[in-house]
Amino acid sequence: MATSGAGGRKTPAGGSGPVQDPDLDVGDTAAAEALVAQVEAGARHPDSRMMRWLIVAVCLGWSAFQLYIAYVPFDQFLARVFHLTFALVLTFLCYPAYRDPNGRLARLLDPLSGGPRSAAHKVPVYDLVLLAASMVAVLYLWWDYQNIVMRAGLPLERDVWFGIAAIVLLLEAARRTLGPALAILAIVFLIYCVVGPWMPGIIRHQGVPLDFLMTDMYLSDTGIFGVPIGVSVSFVFLFVLFGALLDRAGAGKYFIDVAFSLLGHLRGGPAKAAVVASGLTGLVSGSSIANTVTTGTFTIPLMKKVGLPAHKAGAIEVAASTNGQLMPPVMGAAAFIMAEILGIPYLDVVRAALIPAVISYLALVYVVHLEACKLDLKPVPKSELPRFRQTFIAGIHFLVPVVVLVYYLVVLQRSATLSVLLAIEAMAVIMLIQRPIMAWLTRDRNQPVGPQLRAGFAQGLDDIFQGLVMGARNMVSVGVATAAAGIIVGAVTITGLVGRFVTLIDVISFGNIYLMLVLTAITSIILGMGLPTTANYIIMATLTAPVIVQLGGDAGLVFPLIAAHLFVFYFGILADDTPPVGLAAYAAAAIAKADPIKTGIQGFTYDMRTAILPFIFLFNTDLLMVSGVDDAGRAIWIDDPIHLIWISICALAAMFAFAAGVQGWFGRACLWWERLALFAIAFLMFRPGFIAPYIPVLDRLAVQAIALGLFVLFYLYQRRTAGPTRPAKLIPGR
């Protein structure tokens, strides 16, 4: 991602970026970018030219293969086999096996390694051996495909051994790319498959013989090559590639510039711009960590400059970047997997997630405004910001591919694959012509323009080349995560664990639906500390989403499946800023030069508005545009536009009331009882059905109307009584 220096250096689009003070302390951006590189694209960058070109060739091959199968019919199982092969090869090329500052382990494992720089700058011999072994173990399925199909359910001894090798290598790849958590979980579930007869009664099963286990995990589409990696093959890679091309073309920088030029002059403007920019760049990165560094490089120093403490500046960026995965129309890999698991169009997932995501982002802008009021922050002078009209027009062509994507996906309701393919085509055309057009518009009439046009066209080709490479590198962790999570899904399926898990959770929660939901949320957050959102969602959707629906039904409540799945999806995302492991918080803290734990805690405080939403939309499905479920369990959608507008207004007002209560500031600083009143108003608007049965003359609409009126009156009362009151504590005497 290109950055702008002092004076607003020209962007690829021809616009100027946010103006920064050359003396402004920008923190340890290099450390944050290193964290992104290590997590997202691999920490190894070999010195050897041959190895560098090998990595580039594999990345280009993967991108070309994915584009080919998107256009040409291809066997789905074999597509998953090749997809995983590319991911494993890039893992052993790009992700070192260890962190060894002194080089001792490197010299022990590979005497020719050359010492301390080996892990980051040399591909050791043992990684090349593992690379070759992973190719053999996985591509064996392609080599003997016809025979494997013919003897389905009756594996040979060599099938079992190849399966064991593939699983071991996959778990090692998961450890390298994602940390030990997912690999350990997968091992635990594999052991559970084998030792079932010796487990306690509530989770005991008859056990799975090794040959049957390999059949399910390796030779069929119920384990490694199941639904998660199938979605990665069909949808996720193309969307990640689209984001990489947008980023390479300069769209991410353009979104940041537009946000600053539009909002930077307001009170707390840089923080508000950070929220909007993170929401827009969520289309590009799809990763909360990369999003944090991309926008945080600009926003965090400016937030500090206008008076925000370092940890709060970092926390605002973390909260905004984390929520980027919630914003339709591109919501990350987990949303595509959700659509596949539920058997519904991806557009339905987008439709259900739209209102919660929008009100969550608008509420974060409001939280930033309240912080600015509390701290009496001054706006950035307009003279230090780019002009909105000029900035917007300079990169307006970047909106064309996004419009194409949204138009085909939402308006024409075409498949996600076709929609993103057309968007990629539009993006490629723009990348080829944008630089020649700029060269023509800015040409020196005294100089021949031909060489400039050719240079611009060549740069466009190079941008496409680099985008294809980066798209593949960004997919390594997703491909490995979906395959490794497939092991857990397969284990749950073949052992029938879900039914036993329902009983176990029912016992632990004493049959209380609210306690069960709290336990589920805590479990999602804990798992999310060590797992990416995609793997976290797959595990929780397999284990706990059915539990939510069944135990809710036992309690007389009807929870739509999509509500239960969005519940675990939300809490998996929130783990990215939850101490002590929230990587997004570490990245933001590095840029802000703040304590990462303090930054993470503050970020989670800002994200409390997001954390309450899953509990709300389970009991008030209107927020998901769902009025109920039919006899087949399918969602009944709300189509009345007046009703949807009313739902959105009440939900936004409720979220503002909740945010004001948490911040202790509304029209002025709040007393403790005023904060309680704000929470009560928010609850009435979010859950009108809770009080309506106790007051027969009031229906849900009347309760929401009364609460909305109280919200407005309460604000007017606070503004009328505004004074130099300091924020009061929630509990008096403390």
XYZ file of C-alpha atoms in Angstrom:
734
model
C 0.000 0.000 0.000
C 1.449 3.322 -1.016
C 1.690 5.944 1.668
C 1.743 9.683 1.411
C 4.391 11.777 2.996
C 4.517 15.425 3.931
C 2.899 17.685 1.457
C 0.462 15.128 0.145
C 2.409 13.044 -2.362
C 0.476 12.093 -5.473
C -1.369 8.812 -5.358
C -1.677 6.377 -8.257
C -5.091 7.883 -8.919
C -3.616 11.306 -9.274
C -5.116 12.697 -6.061
C -3.272 13.900 -2.981
C -3.258 12.057 0.299
C -3.857 13.333 3.807
C -1.311 15.954 4.687
C 0.916 14.923 7.568
C 3.217 16.968 9.697
C 6.762 15.892 8.769
C 7.693 15.990 12.446
C 4.711 13.884 13.469
C 5.641 10.767 15.430
C 4.231 7.885 13.418
C 5.212 5.170 15.860
C 6.676 1.801 14.929
C 4.860 1.309 11.635
C 7.550 -1.111 10.469
C 6.807 -3.433 13.405
C 3.091 -3.342 12.607
C 3.723 -4.046 8.932
C 6.025 -6.917 9.882
C 3.213 -8.377 11.983
C 0.866 -8.183 9.004
C 3.427 -9.788 6.716
C 4.014 -12.625 9.139
C 0.328 -13.313 9.746
C -1.128 -12.616 6.318
C 1.481 -13.432 3.674
C 4.349 -15.269 5.333
C 7.412 -13.918 7.096
C 10.019 -15.445 4.782
C 11.497 -13.443 1.909
C 14.387 -15.531 0.557
C 17.620 -13.952 -0.635
C 17.950 -16.574 -3.343
C 16.657 -15.305 -6.667
C 15.642 -18.825 -7.647
C 13.513 -19.235 -4.507
C 11.928 -15.820 -4.942
C 10.937 -16.686 -8.487
C 9.697 -20.095 -7.366
C 7.360 -18.395 -4.891
C 6.185 -15.976 -7.582
C 5.634 -18.819 -10.042
C 3.579 -20.834 -7.542
C 1.497 -17.756 -6.678
C 0.850 -16.976 -10.337
C 0.017 -20.626 -10.987
C -2.489 -20.661 -8.136
C -4.199 -17.465 -9.281
C -4.284 -18.685 -12.895
C -5.740 -22.043 -11.804
C -8.487 -20.376 -9.765
C -9.425 -18.087 -12.640
C -9.409 -21.050 -15.040
C -11.791 -23.195 -12.983
C -14.068 -20.187 -12.508
C -14.573 -20.069 -16.276
C -14.303 -23.769 -17.196
C -16.223 -26.660 -15.547
C -13.869 -28.652 -13.336
C -14.258 -31.594 -10.970
C -14.965 -30.053 -7.549
C -13.049 -32.628 -5.522
C -9.932 -32.336 -7.674
C -10.213 -28.540 -7.548
C -10.023 -28.787 -3.762
C -7.034 -31.120 -4.030
C -5.066 -28.678 -6.210
C -6.181 -25.738 -4.037
C -4.742 -27.364 -0.917
C -1.570 -28.373 -2.775
C -0.855 -24.760 -3.710
C -1.551 -23.640 -0.121
C 0.801 -26.241 1.401
C 3.605 -25.523 -1.079
C 3.452 -21.791 -0.334
C 3.313 -22.486 3.397
C 6.626 -24.354 3.392
C 8.158 -21.730 1.102
C 6.916 -18.604 2.914
C 6.408 -19.530 6.589
C 9.470 -20.519 8.656
C 9.105 -23.400 11.090
C 10.484 -21.443 14.039
C 11.615 -18.122 15.421
C 15.290 -18.496 16.171
C 17.098 -15.186 16.725
C 20.426 -16.865 17.528
C 20.358 -19.326 14.667
C 21.117 -22.352 16.866
C 18.107 -24.366 15.824
C 18.747 -23.459 12.196
C 22.303 -24.817 12.340
C 21.134 -27.953 14.127
C 18.360 -28.772 11.635
C 20.188 -27.566 8.547
C 24.016 -27.261 8.863
C 24.145 -25.334 5.572
C 21.583 -22.763 6.705
C 24.024 -19.940 7.255
C 22.987 -18.952 10.762
C 20.555 -16.423 12.247
C 19.182 -15.051 8.971
C 18.038 -18.476 7.780
C 14.463 -18.330 9.050
C 13.616 -15.159 7.158
C 16.012 -15.255 4.205
C 16.648 -18.876 3.241
C 14.435 -21.866 2.539
C 16.180 -24.708 4.405
C 16.544 -28.212 3.032
C 14.019 -29.735 5.422
C 11.321 -27.312 4.218
C 11.974 -28.379 0.634
C 11.595 -31.999 1.768
C 8.302 -31.185 3.518
C 7.171 -29.287 0.423
C 7.814 -32.296 -1.795
C 6.178 -34.650 0.716
C 3.052 -32.492 0.905
C 2.757 -32.456 -2.884
C 3.058 -36.229 -3.058
C 0.615 -36.832 -0.190
C -2.115 -34.588 -1.595
C -1.619 -35.071 -5.333
C -1.827 -38.827 -4.802
C -5.581 -38.278 -4.768
C -5.360 -36.826 -8.299
C -2.943 -39.507 -9.529
C -5.127 -42.449 -8.376
C -8.463 -40.610 -8.530
C -10.404 -43.095 -10.672
C -9.348 -46.097 -8.585
C -10.118 -44.274 -5.326
C -13.634 -43.546 -6.607
C -14.127 -47.177 -7.624
C -13.087 -48.537 -4.222
C -14.949 -45.876 -2.178
C -15.238 -46.995 1.435
C -12.612 -49.743 1.036
C -9.250 -47.973 1.333
C -5.975 -49.734 0.598
C -3.135 -49.703 3.070
C -1.294 -47.129 0.950
C -4.392 -44.896 1.034
C -4.215 -44.910 4.821
C -0.516 -44.063 4.890
C -0.882 -41.263 2.362
C -3.808 -39.935 4.428
C -1.774 -39.952 7.628
C 1.062 -38.111 5.878
C -1.314 -35.511 4.429
C -2.930 -34.835 7.825
C 0.427 -34.514 9.616
C 1.757 -32.101 6.989
C -1.489 -30.101 7.042
C -1.317 -29.762 10.828
C 2.285 -28.547 10.582
C 1.211 -26.030 7.942
C -1.610 -24.855 10.223
C 0.861 -24.425 13.090
C 3.127 -22.283 10.930
C 0.480 -20.075 9.370
C -2.066 -19.797 12.196
C -0.233 -20.666 15.408
C -0.612 -23.816 17.486
C -4.267 -23.437 18.534
C -5.986 -24.857 15.445
C -3.474 -27.688 15.052
C -3.929 -28.687 18.705
C -7.716 -28.594 18.406
C -7.602 -30.757 15.280
C -5.345 -33.285 17.041
C -7.718 -33.393 20.020
C -10.676 -34.141 17.743
C -8.721 -36.800 15.850
C -7.835 -38.478 19.145
C -11.471 -38.248 20.201
C -12.463 -40.171 17.069
C -10.194 -43.047 18.066
C -10.637 -43.152 21.868
C -14.426 -42.732 21.856
C -15.157 -46.053 23.660
C -13.073 -44.944 26.645
C -14.575 -41.458 27.020
C -17.036 -40.437 29.804
C -20.633 -41.488 29.237
C -22.009 -38.189 27.966
C -19.512 -37.974 25.086
C -18.781 -41.690 24.575
C -19.063 -43.232 21.118
C -18.139 -46.557 19.584
C -14.880 -45.345 18.059
C -13.715 -44.977 14.477
C -11.223 -47.495 12.992
C -8.165 -45.946 11.369
C -9.076 -46.964 7.804
C -12.590 -45.529 8.177
C -11.118 -42.380 9.729
C -8.819 -41.864 6.719
C -11.738 -42.512 4.369
C -13.736 -39.696 5.955
C -10.863 -37.308 6.556
C -8.789 -37.794 3.408
C -10.553 -39.790 0.697
C -13.968 -38.097 0.731
C -15.511 -34.639 0.897
C -16.493 -34.827 4.578
C -13.139 -33.966 6.165
C -10.167 -32.040 4.819
C -11.842 -31.614 1.445
C -15.257 -30.744 2.856
C -17.486 -27.690 2.669
C -15.023 -25.146 4.179
C -12.263 -25.670 1.623
C -14.918 -26.022 -1.085
C -16.070 -22.480 -0.349
C -12.451 -21.318 -0.318
C -12.067 -22.763 -3.829
C -15.347 -21.464 -5.227
C -15.679 -17.973 -3.743
C -13.095 -16.850 -1.243
C -10.002 -16.939 -3.449
C -11.662 -14.773 -6.092
C -12.772 -12.170 -3.547
C -9.305 -12.083 -1.955
C -7.801 -11.695 -5.423
C -10.231 -8.861 -6.175
C -9.158 -7.131 -2.969
C -5.469 -7.573 -3.791
C -5.958 -6.030 -7.250
C -7.917 -3.109 -5.764
C -5.180 -2.563 -3.210
C -2.410 -2.727 -5.792
C -4.225 -0.254 -8.040
C -4.362 2.284 -5.202
C -7.997 1.967 -4.144
C -7.163 1.514 -0.468
C -5.256 4.778 -0.393
C -8.087 6.450 -2.296
C -10.675 5.360 0.294
C -8.521 6.770 3.094
C -8.096 10.086 1.281
C -11.822 10.403 0.621
C -12.649 9.723 4.286
C -10.169 12.358 5.471
C -11.250 14.989 2.984
C -14.899 14.463 3.948
C -14.644 14.221 7.750
C -11.222 15.471 8.799
C -12.407 19.032 9.514
C -15.038 17.909 12.058
C -14.473 17.641 15.804
C -12.530 14.421 16.275
C -12.324 14.339 12.476
C -9.287 12.061 12.113
C -10.943 9.468 14.354
C -14.205 9.677 12.404
C -12.248 9.398 9.170
C -10.502 6.325 10.582
C -13.857 4.644 11.112
C -15.128 5.442 7.614
C -11.813 4.590 5.947
C -11.644 1.250 7.755
C -15.161 0.431 6.647
C -14.231 1.195 3.036
C -10.872 -0.582 3.077
C -12.620 -3.620 4.506
C -13.654 -4.134 0.865
C -9.981 -4.282 -0.051
C -8.236 -6.211 2.704
C -10.871 -8.413 4.345
C -8.461 -8.679 7.275
C -8.722 -6.735 10.513
C -4.948 -6.803 11.046
C -4.042 -5.589 7.552
C -6.868 -3.052 7.761
C -5.451 -1.705 11.021
C -2.018 -1.092 9.518
C -3.304 0.201 6.170
C -5.478 2.945 7.644
C -3.744 3.237 11.002
C -0.515 4.485 9.433
C -2.401 7.709 8.601
C -5.165 7.891 11.161
C -3.432 7.029 14.431
C -0.757 9.781 14.271
C -3.385 12.360 13.308
C -5.694 11.234 16.115
C -2.813 11.685 18.541
C -2.042 15.075 17.038
C -5.541 16.433 17.718
C -5.402 15.285 21.346
C -6.504 11.654 21.648
C -4.377 9.582 24.037
C -2.210 7.011 22.252
C -4.090 3.951 23.524
C -7.467 5.456 22.552
C -6.205 6.388 19.086
C -5.057 2.821 18.564
C -8.265 1.423 20.076
C -10.507 3.418 17.715
C -8.562 2.100 14.734
C -8.787 -1.454 16.082
C -12.537 -1.216 16.676
C -13.115 0.177 13.189
C -10.835 -2.326 11.459
C -12.221 -5.319 13.317
C -15.731 -4.447 12.230
C -14.605 -4.316 8.587
C -15.438 -8.015 8.272
C -19.041 -7.264 9.240
C -19.688 -4.832 6.399
C -21.567 -6.108 3.342
C -21.244 -6.776 0.501
C -17.865 -8.461 1.175
C -17.810 -9.887 4.693
C -14.795 -12.189 4.635
C -14.376 -15.919 4.054
C -16.577 -16.976 6.974
C -19.667 -15.334 5.457
C -19.328 -17.382 2.260
C -18.925 -20.544 4.313
C -22.025 -19.551 6.285
C -24.067 -19.340 3.101
C -22.827 -22.774 2.011
C -23.515 -24.408 5.392
C -27.002 -22.918 5.573
C -27.713 -23.706 1.929
C -28.857 -20.156 1.171
C -27.669 -17.558 -1.361
C -24.814 -15.368 -0.184
C -27.088 -12.393 -0.794
C -29.328 -13.601 2.046
C -26.360 -13.498 4.424
C -25.620 -9.955 3.250
C -29.267 -9.003 3.679
C -29.430 -10.308 7.239
C -26.143 -8.670 8.248
C -26.812 -5.256 6.702
C -28.702 -3.382 9.461
C -26.534 -4.635 12.379
C -23.345 -3.779 10.469
C -24.473 -0.285 9.476
C -25.750 0.703 12.911
C -22.591 -0.710 14.495
C -20.400 1.496 12.276
C -22.544 4.600 12.698
C -22.498 4.022 16.447
C -18.704 3.889 16.382
C -18.664 7.261 14.628
C -20.938 8.485 17.427
C -18.619 6.996 20.079
C -15.751 8.915 18.503
C -17.851 12.101 18.594
C -18.572 11.567 22.298
C -14.870 11.042 23.007
C -14.106 14.260 21.142
C -16.700 16.122 23.240
C -15.337 14.686 26.488
C -11.751 15.574 25.613
C -12.681 18.861 23.886
C -10.738 17.909 20.767
C -10.149 20.479 18.064
C -10.752 19.750 14.372
C -7.982 19.594 11.779
C -7.869 22.830 9.729
C -9.261 22.408 6.226
C -6.036 23.839 4.827
C -4.226 20.695 6.009
C -6.667 18.347 4.296
C -7.190 17.475 0.641
C -10.276 18.929 -1.017
C -13.129 16.444 -1.097
C -14.326 17.122 -4.634
C -10.862 16.915 -6.151
C -9.982 13.806 -4.129
C -13.249 12.038 -4.906
C -13.046 12.690 -8.650
C -9.360 11.752 -8.867
C -10.080 8.119 -7.969
C -13.721 7.733 -8.911
C -12.771 5.017 -11.384
C -11.963 2.750 -8.409
C -15.664 2.654 -7.644
C -16.493 1.049 -11.006
C -15.468 -2.526 -10.051
C -17.193 -2.173 -6.674
C -20.371 -0.978 -8.400
C -20.139 -3.901 -10.835
C -19.813 -6.321 -7.924
C -22.730 -4.863 -5.989
C -24.923 -4.514 -9.082
C -24.552 -8.129 -10.182
C -24.616 -9.536 -6.652
C -27.434 -7.474 -5.148
C -29.513 -6.017 -7.997
C -29.347 -8.801 -10.585
C -28.851 -11.458 -7.853
C -26.285 -13.410 -9.847
C -23.944 -15.902 -8.206
C -21.064 -14.631 -6.085
C -18.583 -16.282 -8.466
C -19.932 -14.558 -11.578
C -20.255 -11.213 -9.776
C -16.686 -11.140 -8.529
C -15.315 -12.421 -11.864
C -16.924 -9.500 -13.662
C -15.576 -7.145 -10.991
C -12.063 -8.595 -11.464
C -12.344 -8.080 -15.219
C -13.404 -4.464 -14.696
C -10.539 -3.986 -12.240
C -7.991 -5.406 -14.688
C -9.170 -3.051 -17.447
C -8.906 -0.071 -15.098
C -5.403 -1.089 -14.007
C -4.303 -1.243 -17.640
C -5.708 2.112 -18.718
C -5.558 4.356 -15.629
C -1.853 5.192 -15.899
C -1.832 5.790 -19.682
C -4.859 8.076 -19.285
C -3.138 10.009 -16.494
C -0.002 10.246 -18.628
C -2.086 11.649 -21.496
C -3.878 14.183 -19.293
C -0.647 15.408 -17.667
C 1.565 15.151 -20.772
C 4.166 17.722 -21.671
C 3.242 18.888 -25.172
C 6.924 19.537 -25.894
C 7.791 15.879 -25.250
C 6.687 12.764 -27.203
C 3.795 11.146 -25.368
C 4.273 7.654 -26.812
C 6.980 6.523 -24.347
C 4.910 7.805 -21.420
C 1.845 5.864 -22.594
C 3.897 2.705 -23.044
C 5.462 3.138 -19.608
C 2.029 3.612 -18.029
C 0.679 0.513 -19.772
C 3.712 -1.505 -18.640
C 3.179 -0.302 -15.072
C -0.440 -1.430 -15.286
C 0.670 -4.893 -16.371
C 3.112 -4.980 -13.475
C 0.335 -3.957 -11.061
C -1.818 -6.852 -12.295
C 1.176 -9.185 -11.992
C 1.865 -8.065 -8.398
C -1.850 -8.256 -7.530
C -2.036 -11.869 -8.728
C 1.006 -12.746 -6.627
C -0.216 -10.965 -3.497
C -3.719 -12.389 -3.843
C -2.291 -15.920 -3.732
C 0.014 -15.151 -0.789
C -2.885 -13.662 1.142
C -4.866 -16.869 0.563
C -2.333 -19.247 2.111
C -3.620 -18.917 5.668
C -7.254 -19.134 4.521
C -6.652 -22.269 2.442
C -4.804 -23.989 5.276
C -7.357 -22.847 7.880
C -10.353 -24.162 5.939
C -8.663 -27.515 5.320
C -7.556 -27.940 8.947
C -10.957 -26.851 10.249
C -12.431 -29.523 7.961
C -10.773 -32.107 10.183
C -12.806 -30.841 13.130
C -16.009 -30.711 11.082
C -15.389 -34.267 9.895
C -14.722 -35.505 13.428
C -17.932 -33.914 14.696
C -19.890 -35.484 11.826
C -18.623 -39.063 12.052
C -18.826 -39.222 15.853
C -22.237 -37.573 16.204
C -20.763 -35.107 18.681
C -23.364 -32.370 18.099
C -26.146 -34.321 19.822
C -23.884 -35.045 22.785
C -22.718 -31.435 22.859
C -26.325 -30.228 23.082
C -26.780 -32.375 26.172
C -23.470 -31.222 27.665
C -24.207 -27.502 27.180
C -27.730 -27.995 28.524
C -26.276 -29.525 31.684
C -23.603 -26.841 32.126
C -26.065 -23.971 31.574
C -28.759 -25.592 33.766
C -31.152 -25.247 30.833
C -30.966 -21.440 31.003
C -30.931 -20.039 27.476
C -29.285 -16.761 28.508
C -26.447 -18.509 30.356
C -25.991 -20.802 27.374
C -25.601 -17.812 25.045
C -23.082 -16.175 27.375
C -21.062 -19.417 27.517
C -21.167 -19.650 23.721
C -19.998 -16.048 23.328
C -17.127 -16.563 25.781
C -16.099 -19.778 24.013
C -16.069 -18.003 20.631
C -13.900 -15.202 21.992
C -11.470 -17.610 23.676
C -11.144 -19.707 20.529
C -10.803 -16.556 18.461
C -7.746 -15.516 20.440
C -5.796 -18.325 18.784
C -7.741 -18.867 15.571
C -8.557 -16.742 12.540
C -12.184 -15.726 12.148
C -12.810 -18.316 9.427
C -11.602 -21.307 11.460
C -13.310 -19.996 14.591
C -16.616 -19.654 12.770
C -16.393 -23.141 11.217
C -15.812 -24.762 14.599
C -18.456 -22.781 16.459
C -20.986 -23.159 13.633
C -20.460 -26.913 13.731
C -20.633 -27.265 17.510
C -22.683 -24.446 19.004
C -24.982 -22.942 16.349
C -27.169 -26.100 16.344
C -27.107 -25.996 20.149
C -28.443 -22.416 20.164
C -31.324 -23.368 17.868
C -32.246 -26.579 19.699
C -32.008 -25.267 23.256
C -33.845 -22.113 22.189
C -36.628 -24.309 20.815
C -36.704 -26.273 24.064
C -37.193 -22.951 25.879
C -40.096 -22.038 23.575
C -38.069 -19.583 21.487
C -37.684 -19.749 17.714
C -34.173 -18.770 16.635
C -33.636 -18.675 12.852
C -30.543 -20.609 11.838
C -28.987 -17.545 10.251
C -29.334 -15.648 13.550
C -27.510 -18.426 15.436
C -24.718 -18.496 12.846
C -24.317 -14.714 12.850
C -24.149 -14.883 16.654
C -20.971 -17.003 16.637
C -19.626 -15.118 13.598
C -19.764 -11.796 15.460
C -17.952 -13.050 18.544
C -15.273 -14.736 16.475
C -14.508 -11.369 14.867
C -14.432 -9.568 18.222
C -11.572 -11.829 19.320
C -9.200 -9.858 17.068
C -9.081 -7.021 19.601
C -9.547 -9.047 22.788
C -6.534 -9.126 25.134
C -4.176 -10.745 25.655
C -3.843 -12.135 22.115
C -5.705 -9.636 19.890
C -3.297 -9.197 16.977
C -5.092 -6.134 15.623
C -4.538 -4.425 18.985
C -0.822 -5.256 18.861
C -0.531 -3.786 15.362
C -2.343 -0.584 16.360
C -0.348 -0.282 19.587
C 2.912 -0.546 17.641
C 1.920 2.402 15.443
C 0.551 4.433 18.374
C 3.463 3.561 20.682
C 0.971 2.475 23.318
C 0.569 -0.513 25.587
C -1.072 -3.319 23.537
C -3.065 -4.703 26.482
C -4.405 -1.255 27.343
C -5.168 -0.650 23.666
C -6.975 -3.980 23.412
C -9.067 -3.353 26.519
C -10.048 0.106 25.293
C -10.838 -1.327 21.855
C -13.097 -3.955 23.361
C -14.827 -1.206 25.355
C -15.586 0.572 22.088
C -16.720 -2.749 20.621
C -19.247 -3.380 23.383
C -21.820 -1.865 21.041
C -21.059 -4.707 18.621
C -20.968 -7.336 21.356
C -24.575 -6.658 22.420
C -25.942 -6.936 18.881
C -25.875 -10.757 18.639
C -27.877 -11.039 21.862
C -30.335 -8.484 20.509
C -30.958 -9.919 17.054
C -31.476 -13.420 18.419
C -34.484 -12.168 20.372
C -35.459 -9.408 17.945
C -34.960 -10.860 14.478
C -36.412 -7.708 12.905
C -32.822 -6.427 12.962
C -31.952 -9.191 10.494
C -34.968 -8.297 8.315
C -36.476 -11.628 9.415
C -40.007 -11.831 10.811
C -39.862 -15.540 11.683
C -39.349 -18.981 10.153
C -41.621 -21.186 8.078
C -42.402 -24.862 8.676
C -39.213 -25.875 6.859
C -37.105 -23.631 9.104
C -36.396 -21.066 6.375
C -36.323 -17.376 7.229
C -39.378 -15.266 6.407
C -38.009 -11.962 5.155
C -39.442 -8.517 5.879
C -40.025 -6.760 2.562
C -42.084 -3.727 3.622
C -39.777 -0.692 3.117
C -41.662 1.423 5.699
C -41.217 -1.308 8.289
C -37.510 -1.627 7.453
C -36.984 2.138 7.760
C -38.686 2.116 11.170
C -36.541 -0.838 12.301
C -33.376 0.969 11.200
C -34.299 4.244 12.943
C -35.152 2.526 16.231
C -32.062 0.315 16.095
C -29.770 3.273 15.429
C -31.320 5.347 18.218
C -31.041 2.398 20.592
C -27.389 1.903 19.682
C -26.680 5.613 20.206
C -28.363 5.464 23.612
C -26.293 2.426 24.578
C -23.065 4.037 23.355
C -23.857 7.227 25.289
C -24.520 5.196 28.420
C -21.186 3.384 28.101
C -19.282 6.610 27.414
C -21.048 8.544 30.165
C -21.784 11.448 27.835
C -24.894 12.380 25.851
C -25.886 16.040 25.550
C -23.434 16.569 28.409
C -21.692 14.457 31.035
C -24.112 11.920 32.520
C -24.903 11.256 36.154
C -25.078 7.599 37.180
C -28.873 7.443 37.043
C -28.861 9.101 33.623
C -26.603 6.353 32.307
C -29.009 3.759 33.669
C -31.880 5.608 31.978
C -30.027 5.511 28.654
C -29.497 1.751 28.997
C -33.200 1.313 29.759
C -34.218 3.372 26.703
C -31.861 1.316 24.514
C -33.304 -1.923 25.894
C -36.894 -0.850 25.202
C -36.101 0.009 21.599
C -34.071 -3.145 21.020
C -36.461 -5.502 22.835
C -39.980 -4.039 22.657
C -41.445 -7.524 22.920
C -40.068 -7.897 26.438
C -42.397 -5.344 28.033
C -45.378 -5.485 25.676
C -46.917 -8.624 27.319
C -46.976 -6.875 30.712
C -48.856 -3.827 29.363
C -51.618 -5.179 27.090
C -52.537 -1.762 25.705
C -49.061 -1.391 24.190
C -47.832 -3.378 21.236
C -44.211 -3.582 20.049
C -44.572 -0.551 17.795
C -46.010 1.583 20.592
C -43.219 0.590 22.995
C -40.571 1.547 20.429
C -42.318 4.845 19.666
C -42.468 5.765 23.365
C -38.808 4.817 23.861
C -37.780 6.846 20.817
C -39.683 9.846 22.173
C -37.948 9.444 25.552
C -34.602 9.295 23.751
C -35.225 12.648 22.051
C -36.621 14.289 25.200
C -33.706 13.022 27.273
C -31.223 14.569 24.843
C -33.064 17.909 24.898
C -33.121 17.799 28.712
C -29.369 17.195 28.842
C -28.627 19.966 26.377
C -30.802 22.364 28.401
C -28.983 21.487 31.624
C -25.514 21.318 30.040
C -22.696 22.705 32.103
C -19.124 21.973 33.146
C -20.204 18.688 34.774
C -17.551 15.979 34.796
C -18.525 12.457 33.703
C -20.084 10.704 36.673
C -19.392 7.111 37.669
C -22.061 4.543 37.019
C -22.229 3.368 40.624
C -22.335 6.128 43.247
C -19.642 6.094 45.877
C -17.127 4.212 43.710
